[in-house]
mmCIF file of C-alpha atoms in Angstrom:
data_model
loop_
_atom_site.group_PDB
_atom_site.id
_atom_site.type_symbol
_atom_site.label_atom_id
_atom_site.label_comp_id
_atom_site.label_asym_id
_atom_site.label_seq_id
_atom_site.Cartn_x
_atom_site.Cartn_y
_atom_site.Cartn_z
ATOM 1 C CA UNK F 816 0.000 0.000 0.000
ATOM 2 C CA UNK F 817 1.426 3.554 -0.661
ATOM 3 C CA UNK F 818 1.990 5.606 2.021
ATOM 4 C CA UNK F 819 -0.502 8.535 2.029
ATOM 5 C CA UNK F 820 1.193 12.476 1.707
ATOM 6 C CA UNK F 821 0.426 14.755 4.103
ATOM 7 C CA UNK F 822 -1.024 16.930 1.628
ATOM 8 C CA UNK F 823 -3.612 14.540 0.809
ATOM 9 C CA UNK F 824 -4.753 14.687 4.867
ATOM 10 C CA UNK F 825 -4.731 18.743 4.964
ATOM 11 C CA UNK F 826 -7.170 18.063 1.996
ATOM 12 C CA UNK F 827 -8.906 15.957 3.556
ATOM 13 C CA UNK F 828 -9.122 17.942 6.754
ATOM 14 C CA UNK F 829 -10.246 21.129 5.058
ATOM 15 C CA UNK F 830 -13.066 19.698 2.973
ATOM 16 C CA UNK F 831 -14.301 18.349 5.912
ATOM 17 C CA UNK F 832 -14.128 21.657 8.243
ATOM 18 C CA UNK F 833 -15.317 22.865 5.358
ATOM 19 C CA UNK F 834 -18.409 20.509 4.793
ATOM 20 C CA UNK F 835 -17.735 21.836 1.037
ATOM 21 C CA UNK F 836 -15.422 20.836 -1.734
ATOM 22 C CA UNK F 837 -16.226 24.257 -3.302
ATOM 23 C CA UNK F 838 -15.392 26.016 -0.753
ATOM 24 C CA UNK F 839 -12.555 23.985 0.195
ATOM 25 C CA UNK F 840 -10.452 24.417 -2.893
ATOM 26 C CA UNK F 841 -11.122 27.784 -2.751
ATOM 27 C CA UNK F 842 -9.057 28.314 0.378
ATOM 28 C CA UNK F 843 -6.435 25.699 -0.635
ATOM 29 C CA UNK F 844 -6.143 27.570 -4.153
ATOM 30 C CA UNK F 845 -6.360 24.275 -6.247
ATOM 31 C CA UNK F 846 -9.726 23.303 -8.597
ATOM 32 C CA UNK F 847 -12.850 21.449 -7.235
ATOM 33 C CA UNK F 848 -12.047 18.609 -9.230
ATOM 34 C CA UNK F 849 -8.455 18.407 -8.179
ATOM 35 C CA UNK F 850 -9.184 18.624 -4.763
ATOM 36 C CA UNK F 851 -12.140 16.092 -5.063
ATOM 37 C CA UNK F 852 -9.078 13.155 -6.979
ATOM 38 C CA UNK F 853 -6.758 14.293 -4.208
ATOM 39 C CA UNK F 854 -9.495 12.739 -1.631
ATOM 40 C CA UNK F 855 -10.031 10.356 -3.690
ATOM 41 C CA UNK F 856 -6.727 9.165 -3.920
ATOM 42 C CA UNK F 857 -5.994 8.986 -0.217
ATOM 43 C CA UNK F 858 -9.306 7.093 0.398
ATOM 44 C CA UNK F 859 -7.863 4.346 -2.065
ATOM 45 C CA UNK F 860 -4.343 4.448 -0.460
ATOM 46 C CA UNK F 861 -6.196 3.540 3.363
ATOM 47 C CA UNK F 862 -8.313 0.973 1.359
ATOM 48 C CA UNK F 863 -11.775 2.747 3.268
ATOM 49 C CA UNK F 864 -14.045 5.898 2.534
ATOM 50 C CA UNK F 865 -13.227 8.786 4.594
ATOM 51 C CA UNK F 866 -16.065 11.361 3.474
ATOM 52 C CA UNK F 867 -19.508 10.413 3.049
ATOM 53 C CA UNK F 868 -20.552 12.764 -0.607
ATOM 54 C CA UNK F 869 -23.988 14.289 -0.861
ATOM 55 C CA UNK F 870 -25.330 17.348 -3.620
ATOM 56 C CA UNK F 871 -25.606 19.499 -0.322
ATOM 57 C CA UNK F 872 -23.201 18.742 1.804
ATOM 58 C CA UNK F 873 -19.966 16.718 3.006
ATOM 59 C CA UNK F 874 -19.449 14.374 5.989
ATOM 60 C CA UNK F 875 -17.030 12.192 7.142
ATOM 61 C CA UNK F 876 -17.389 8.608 7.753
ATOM 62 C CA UNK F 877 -16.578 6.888 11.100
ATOM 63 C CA UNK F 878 -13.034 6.294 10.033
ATOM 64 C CA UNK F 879 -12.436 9.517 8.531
ATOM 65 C CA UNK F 880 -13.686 11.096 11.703
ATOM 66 C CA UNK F 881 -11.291 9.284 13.724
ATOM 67 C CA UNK F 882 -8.116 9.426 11.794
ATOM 68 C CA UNK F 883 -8.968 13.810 11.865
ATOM 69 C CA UNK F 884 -9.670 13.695 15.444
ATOM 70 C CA UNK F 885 -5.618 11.890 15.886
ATOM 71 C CA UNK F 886 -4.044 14.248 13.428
ATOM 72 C CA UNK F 887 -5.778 17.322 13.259
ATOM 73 C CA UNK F 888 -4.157 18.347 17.058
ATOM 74 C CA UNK F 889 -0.984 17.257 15.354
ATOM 75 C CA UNK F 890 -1.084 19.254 12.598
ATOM 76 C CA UNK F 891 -2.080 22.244 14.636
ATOM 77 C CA UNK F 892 0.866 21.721 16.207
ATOM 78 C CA UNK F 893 2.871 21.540 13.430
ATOM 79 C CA UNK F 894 1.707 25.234 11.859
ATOM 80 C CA UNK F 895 2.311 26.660 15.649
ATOM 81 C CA UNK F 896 6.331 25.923 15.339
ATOM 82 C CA UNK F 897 6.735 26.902 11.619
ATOM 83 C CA UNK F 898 4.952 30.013 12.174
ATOM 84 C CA UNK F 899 7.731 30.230 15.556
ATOM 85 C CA UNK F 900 10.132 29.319 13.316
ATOM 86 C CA UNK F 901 9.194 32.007 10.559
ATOM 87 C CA UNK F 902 9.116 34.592 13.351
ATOM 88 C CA UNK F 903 12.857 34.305 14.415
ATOM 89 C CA UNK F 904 14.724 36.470 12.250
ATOM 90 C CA UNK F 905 12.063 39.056 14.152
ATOM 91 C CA UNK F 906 12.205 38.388 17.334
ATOM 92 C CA UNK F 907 14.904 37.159 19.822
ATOM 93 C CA UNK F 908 14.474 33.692 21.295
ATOM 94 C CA UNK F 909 16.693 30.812 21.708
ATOM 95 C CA UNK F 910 19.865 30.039 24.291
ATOM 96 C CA UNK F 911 23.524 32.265 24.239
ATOM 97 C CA UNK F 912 25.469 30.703 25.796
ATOM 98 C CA UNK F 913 28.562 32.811 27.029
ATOM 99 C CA UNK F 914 31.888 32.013 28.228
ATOM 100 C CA UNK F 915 33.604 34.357 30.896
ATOM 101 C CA UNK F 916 35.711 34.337 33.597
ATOM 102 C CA UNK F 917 33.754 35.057 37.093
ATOM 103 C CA UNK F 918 35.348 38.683 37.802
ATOM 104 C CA UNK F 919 34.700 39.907 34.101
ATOM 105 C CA UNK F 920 30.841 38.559 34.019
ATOM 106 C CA UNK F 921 30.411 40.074 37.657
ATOM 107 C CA UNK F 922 31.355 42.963 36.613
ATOM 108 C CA UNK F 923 30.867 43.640 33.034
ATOM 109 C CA UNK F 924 28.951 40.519 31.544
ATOM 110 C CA UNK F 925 25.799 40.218 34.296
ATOM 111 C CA UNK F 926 24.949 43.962 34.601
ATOM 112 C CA UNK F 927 24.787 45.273 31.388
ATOM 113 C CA UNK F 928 22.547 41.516 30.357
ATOM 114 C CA UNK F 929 19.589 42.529 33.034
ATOM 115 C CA UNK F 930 17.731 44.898 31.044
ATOM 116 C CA UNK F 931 17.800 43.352 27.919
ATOM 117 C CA UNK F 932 16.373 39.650 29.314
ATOM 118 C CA UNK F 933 13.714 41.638 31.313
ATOM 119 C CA UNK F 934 12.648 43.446 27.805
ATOM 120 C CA UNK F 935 13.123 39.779 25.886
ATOM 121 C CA UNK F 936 11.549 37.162 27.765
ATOM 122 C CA UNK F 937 11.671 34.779 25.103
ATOM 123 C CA UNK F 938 15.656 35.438 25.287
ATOM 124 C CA UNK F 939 17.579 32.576 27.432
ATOM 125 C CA UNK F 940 21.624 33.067 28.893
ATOM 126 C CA UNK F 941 23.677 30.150 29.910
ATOM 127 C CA UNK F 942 26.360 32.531 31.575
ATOM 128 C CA UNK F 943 30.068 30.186 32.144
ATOM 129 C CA UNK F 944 32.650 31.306 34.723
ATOM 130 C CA UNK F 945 35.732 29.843 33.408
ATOM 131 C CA UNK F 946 39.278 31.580 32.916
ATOM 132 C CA UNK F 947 40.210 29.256 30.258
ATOM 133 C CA UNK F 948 39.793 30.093 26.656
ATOM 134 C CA UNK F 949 37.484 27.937 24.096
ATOM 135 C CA UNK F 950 37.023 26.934 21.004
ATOM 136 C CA UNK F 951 33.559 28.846 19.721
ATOM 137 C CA UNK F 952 32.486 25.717 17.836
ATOM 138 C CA UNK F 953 33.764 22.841 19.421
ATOM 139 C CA UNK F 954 32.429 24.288 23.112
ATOM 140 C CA UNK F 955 29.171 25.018 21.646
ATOM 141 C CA UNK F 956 29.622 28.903 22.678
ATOM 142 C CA UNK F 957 28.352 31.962 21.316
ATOM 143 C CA UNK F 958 30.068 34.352 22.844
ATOM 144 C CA UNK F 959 33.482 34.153 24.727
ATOM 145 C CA UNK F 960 35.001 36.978 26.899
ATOM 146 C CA UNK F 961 38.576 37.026 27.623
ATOM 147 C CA UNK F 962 41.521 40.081 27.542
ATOM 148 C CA UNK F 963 42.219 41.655 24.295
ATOM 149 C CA UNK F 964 41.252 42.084 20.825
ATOM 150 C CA UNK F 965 43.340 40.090 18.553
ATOM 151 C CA UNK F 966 41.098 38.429 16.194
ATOM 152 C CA UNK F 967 41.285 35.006 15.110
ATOM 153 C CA UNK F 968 39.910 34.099 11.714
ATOM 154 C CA UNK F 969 36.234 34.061 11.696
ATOM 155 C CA UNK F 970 35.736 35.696 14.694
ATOM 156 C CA UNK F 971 34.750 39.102 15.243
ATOM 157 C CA UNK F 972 35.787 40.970 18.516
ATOM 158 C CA UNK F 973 33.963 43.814 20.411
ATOM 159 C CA UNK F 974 34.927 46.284 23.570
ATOM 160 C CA UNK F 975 33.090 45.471 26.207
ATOM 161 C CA UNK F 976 35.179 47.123 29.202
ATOM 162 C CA UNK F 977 37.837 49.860 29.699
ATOM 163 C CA UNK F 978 41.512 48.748 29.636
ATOM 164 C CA UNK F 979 42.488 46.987 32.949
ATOM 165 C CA UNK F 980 45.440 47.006 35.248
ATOM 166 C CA UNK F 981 46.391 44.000 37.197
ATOM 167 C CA UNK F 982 47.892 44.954 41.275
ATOM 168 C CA UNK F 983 49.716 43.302 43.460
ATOM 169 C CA UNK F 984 48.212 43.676 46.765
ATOM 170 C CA UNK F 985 49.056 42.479 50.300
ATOM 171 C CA UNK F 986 46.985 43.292 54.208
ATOM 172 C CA UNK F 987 48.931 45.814 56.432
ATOM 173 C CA UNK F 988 49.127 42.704 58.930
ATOM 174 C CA UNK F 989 50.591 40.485 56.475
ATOM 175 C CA UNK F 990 53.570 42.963 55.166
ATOM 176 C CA UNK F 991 54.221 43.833 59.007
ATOM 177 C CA UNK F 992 55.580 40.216 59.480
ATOM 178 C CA UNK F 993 57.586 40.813 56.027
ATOM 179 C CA UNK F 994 58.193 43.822 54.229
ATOM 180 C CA UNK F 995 57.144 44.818 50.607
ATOM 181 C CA UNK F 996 59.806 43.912 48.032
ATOM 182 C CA UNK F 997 61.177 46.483 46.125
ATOM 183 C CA UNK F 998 61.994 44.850 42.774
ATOM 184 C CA UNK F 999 59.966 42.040 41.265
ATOM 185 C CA UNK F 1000 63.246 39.344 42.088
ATOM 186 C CA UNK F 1001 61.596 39.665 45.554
ATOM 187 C CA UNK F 1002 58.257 38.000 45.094
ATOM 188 C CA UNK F 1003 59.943 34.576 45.659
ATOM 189 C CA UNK F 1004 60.133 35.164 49.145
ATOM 190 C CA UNK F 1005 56.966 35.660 49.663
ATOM 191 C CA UNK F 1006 53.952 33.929 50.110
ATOM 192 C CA UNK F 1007 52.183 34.292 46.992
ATOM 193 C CA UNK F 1008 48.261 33.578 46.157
ATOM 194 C CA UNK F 1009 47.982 32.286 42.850
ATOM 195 C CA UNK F 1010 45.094 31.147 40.191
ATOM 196 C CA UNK F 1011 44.561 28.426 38.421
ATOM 197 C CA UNK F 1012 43.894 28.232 34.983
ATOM 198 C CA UNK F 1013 41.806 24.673 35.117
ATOM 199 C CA UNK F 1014 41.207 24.314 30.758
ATOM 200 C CA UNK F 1015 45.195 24.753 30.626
ATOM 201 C CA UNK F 1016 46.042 22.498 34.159
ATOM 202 C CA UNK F 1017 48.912 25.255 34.996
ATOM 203 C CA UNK F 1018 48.928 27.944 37.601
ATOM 204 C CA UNK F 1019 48.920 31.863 35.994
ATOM 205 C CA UNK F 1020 52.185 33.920 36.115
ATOM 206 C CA UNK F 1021 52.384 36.743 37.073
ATOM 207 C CA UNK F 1022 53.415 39.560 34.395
ATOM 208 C CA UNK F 1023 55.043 42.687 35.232
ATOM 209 C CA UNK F 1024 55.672 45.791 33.661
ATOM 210 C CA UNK F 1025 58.255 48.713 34.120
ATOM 211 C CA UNK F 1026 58.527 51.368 31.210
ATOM 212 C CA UNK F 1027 59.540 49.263 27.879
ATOM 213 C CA UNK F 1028 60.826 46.160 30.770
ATOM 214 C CA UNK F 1029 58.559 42.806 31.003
ATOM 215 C CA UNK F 1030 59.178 40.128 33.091
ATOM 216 C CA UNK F 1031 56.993 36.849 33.679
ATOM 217 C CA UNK F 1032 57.050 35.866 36.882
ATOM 218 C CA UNK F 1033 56.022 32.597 38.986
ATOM 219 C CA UNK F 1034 55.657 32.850 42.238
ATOM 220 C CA UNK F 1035 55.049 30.324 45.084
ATOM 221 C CA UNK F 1036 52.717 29.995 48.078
ATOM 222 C CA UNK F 1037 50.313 28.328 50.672
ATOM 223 C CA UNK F 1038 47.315 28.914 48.327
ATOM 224 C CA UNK F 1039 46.512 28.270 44.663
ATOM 225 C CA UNK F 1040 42.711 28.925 43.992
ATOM 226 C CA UNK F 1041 40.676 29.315 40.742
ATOM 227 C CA UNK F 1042 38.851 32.542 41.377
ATOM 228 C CA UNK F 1043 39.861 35.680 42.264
ATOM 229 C CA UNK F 1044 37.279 36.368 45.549
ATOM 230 C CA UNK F 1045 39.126 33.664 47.175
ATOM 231 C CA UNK F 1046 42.367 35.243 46.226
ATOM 232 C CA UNK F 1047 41.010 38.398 47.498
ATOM 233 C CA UNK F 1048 39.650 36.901 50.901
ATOM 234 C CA UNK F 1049 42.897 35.315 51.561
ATOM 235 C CA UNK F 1050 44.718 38.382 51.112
ATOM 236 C CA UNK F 1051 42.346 40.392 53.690
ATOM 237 C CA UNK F 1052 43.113 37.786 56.022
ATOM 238 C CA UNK F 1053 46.725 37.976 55.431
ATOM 239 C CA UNK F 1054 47.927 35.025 53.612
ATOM 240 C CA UNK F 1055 49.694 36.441 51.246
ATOM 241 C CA UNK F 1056 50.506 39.241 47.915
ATOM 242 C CA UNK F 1057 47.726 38.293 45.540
ATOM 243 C CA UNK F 1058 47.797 39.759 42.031
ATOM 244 C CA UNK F 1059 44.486 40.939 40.967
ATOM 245 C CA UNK F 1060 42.532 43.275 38.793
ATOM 246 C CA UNK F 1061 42.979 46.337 40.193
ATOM 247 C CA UNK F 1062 39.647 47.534 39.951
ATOM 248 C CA UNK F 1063 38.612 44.774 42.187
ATOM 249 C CA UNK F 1064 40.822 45.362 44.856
ATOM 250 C CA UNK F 1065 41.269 49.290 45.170
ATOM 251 C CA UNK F 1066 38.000 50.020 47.205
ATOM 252 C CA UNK F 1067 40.002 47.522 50.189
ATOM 253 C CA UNK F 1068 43.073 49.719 49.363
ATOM 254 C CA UNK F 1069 41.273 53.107 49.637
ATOM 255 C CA UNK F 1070 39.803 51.654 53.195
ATOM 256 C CA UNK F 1071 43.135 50.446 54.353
ATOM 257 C CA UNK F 1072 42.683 47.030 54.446
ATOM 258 C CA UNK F 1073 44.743 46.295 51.569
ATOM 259 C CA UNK F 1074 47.844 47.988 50.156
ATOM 260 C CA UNK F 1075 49.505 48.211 46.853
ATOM 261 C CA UNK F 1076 53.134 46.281 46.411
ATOM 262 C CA UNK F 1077 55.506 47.153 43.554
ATOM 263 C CA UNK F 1078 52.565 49.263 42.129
ATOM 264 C CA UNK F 1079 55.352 51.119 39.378
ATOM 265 C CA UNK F 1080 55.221 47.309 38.423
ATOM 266 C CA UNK F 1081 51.822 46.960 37.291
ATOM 267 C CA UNK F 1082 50.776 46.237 33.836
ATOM 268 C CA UNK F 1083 47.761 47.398 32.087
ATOM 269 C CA UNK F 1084 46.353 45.600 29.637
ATOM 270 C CA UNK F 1085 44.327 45.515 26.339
ATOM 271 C CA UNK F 1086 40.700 45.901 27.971
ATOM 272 C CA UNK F 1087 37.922 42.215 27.625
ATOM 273 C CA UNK F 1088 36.119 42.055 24.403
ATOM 274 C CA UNK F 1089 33.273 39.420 23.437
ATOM 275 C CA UNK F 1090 34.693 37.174 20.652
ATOM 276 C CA UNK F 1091 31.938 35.326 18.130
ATOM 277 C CA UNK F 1092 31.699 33.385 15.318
ATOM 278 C CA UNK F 1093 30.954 35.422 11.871
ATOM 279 C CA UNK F 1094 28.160 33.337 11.088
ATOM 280 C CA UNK F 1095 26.266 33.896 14.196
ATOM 281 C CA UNK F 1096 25.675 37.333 13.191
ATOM 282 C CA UNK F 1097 22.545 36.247 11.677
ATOM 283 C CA UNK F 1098 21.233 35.015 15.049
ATOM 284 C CA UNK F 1099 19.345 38.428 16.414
ATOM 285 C CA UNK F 1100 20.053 37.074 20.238
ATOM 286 C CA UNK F 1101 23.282 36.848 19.516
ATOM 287 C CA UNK F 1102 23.582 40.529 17.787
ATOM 288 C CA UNK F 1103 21.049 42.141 20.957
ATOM 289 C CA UNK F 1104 23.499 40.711 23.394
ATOM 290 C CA UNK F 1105 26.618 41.938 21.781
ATOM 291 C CA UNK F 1106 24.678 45.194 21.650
ATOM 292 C CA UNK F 1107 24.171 45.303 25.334
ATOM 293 C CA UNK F 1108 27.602 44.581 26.386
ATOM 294 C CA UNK F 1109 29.670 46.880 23.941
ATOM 295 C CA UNK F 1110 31.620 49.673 25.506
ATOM 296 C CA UNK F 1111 30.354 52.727 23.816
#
């Protein structure tokens, strides 16, 4: 037996909404008589009538009834997600999911998303604190933040935050047991809080800067953790120099509770951008939340 086309059943179901072939192939825009050898057709493919044929009117037959009342829902169904579907170069909806490292989407990533979810409801963020750096495709992410804008091919890069300095910072307590050292060949007697970069299984060195002078340092200590608001709790309590952003740390050094070490040491850097793909710029999520994070 041939397998019936689902054109043949929205026939079917029309004519008998309809109660009329006439008026039936009027809305499906095909003749009376094409419509009526479309029916036809199907009933011969099932092997049973589905419409019972008057002059006045059209009904279905027991079976005809009963195979609508299974698919019609269906079909319904079906129209509801094309027309969704059809709608989405209009309207944001969909998952972005977004890669950035906890300090950068506290501060820059989370705040600047808030209005534009509450205006898009239909708009869903899968936000990932990680300091390691992805690959876009393979990691199935939209959007990566991380420090620079050095392009790879493909990708497309966009300010989202000011250029940022990186401190070294130690509590008044800790540097009264040992002093601050005055060049950077210092730090290895200290106690040093580092981070650890988990997608690269290494801990982070710390990079200074003097005039045209760079020197990568690694450092040693009780503590290695993998975000900074440990680092920065341990350093309040004394445990060590942590290096940190330096926007994190200075409302502790303007209250006294931290202080800066080798601070004609610290480098600035190339401030975070959000990285994507060059093909999701056809994805209107994508392009609103790019919108709400660039640095104008």
């Amino acid at each position: 037996m041939a397998s019936p086309d689902l054109n043949d059943v929205v026939s079917l179901l029309t004519v008998a909404r309809e109660r009329s072939f006439t008026r039936a192939a009027i809305l499906l825009g095909v003749s009376k008589s094409s419509l009526s050898r479309t029916v036809t057709s199907l009933e011969t493919k099932l092997g049973m009538p589905l419409l019972l044929r008057t002059t006045r009117s059209v009904a279905t037959t027991e079976a005809g009834q009963r195979l609508l009342d299974a698919i019609a829902p269906k079909l319904e169904e079906i129209k509801a997600e094309l027309r969704a579907v059809a709608e989405l170069p209009e309207r944001p909806v969909g998952t972005v999911r977004i890669s950035a490292a906890d300090y950068i989407a506290n501060q820059y990533v989370w705040p600047k998303l808030q209005g534009l979810l509450r205006e898009h409801r239909d708009l869903h963020v899968e936000l990932i604190n990680d300091y390691g750096v992805f690959s876009i495709a393979a990691d199935r992410f939209d959007v990566e933040v991380r420090l620079g804008d050095q392009v790879e091919k493909g990708m497309i890069a966009v300010r989202i935050a000011p250029d940022e300095t990186v401190a070294i910072v130690a509590s008044p307590e800790y540097l009264q047991e040992r002093p601050a050292p005055t060049d950077p060949g210092g730090l290895t007697d200290h106690n040093c809080i580092n981070l650890r970069i988990p997608t690269e299984d290494t801990v982070m060195q710390w990079e200074l800067r003097k005039g045209t002078r760079r020197l990568d340092v690694r450092v040693g200590g009780q503590l290695v953790f993998d975000n900074p608001y440990q680092m920065l709790d341990a350093a309040l309590k004394g445990f060590g120099l942590a290096y940190l952003p330096k926007a994190l740390v200075e409302p502790d050094v303007q209250a006294g509770r931290l202080r800066w070490v080798l601070e004609d040491w610290c480098p600035t850097f190339t401030g975070h951008h959000a990285y994507y793909a060059t093909q999701h710029q056809s994805s209107l999520a994508v392009r609103l939340v790019i919108g709400a994070l660039h640095c104008r």
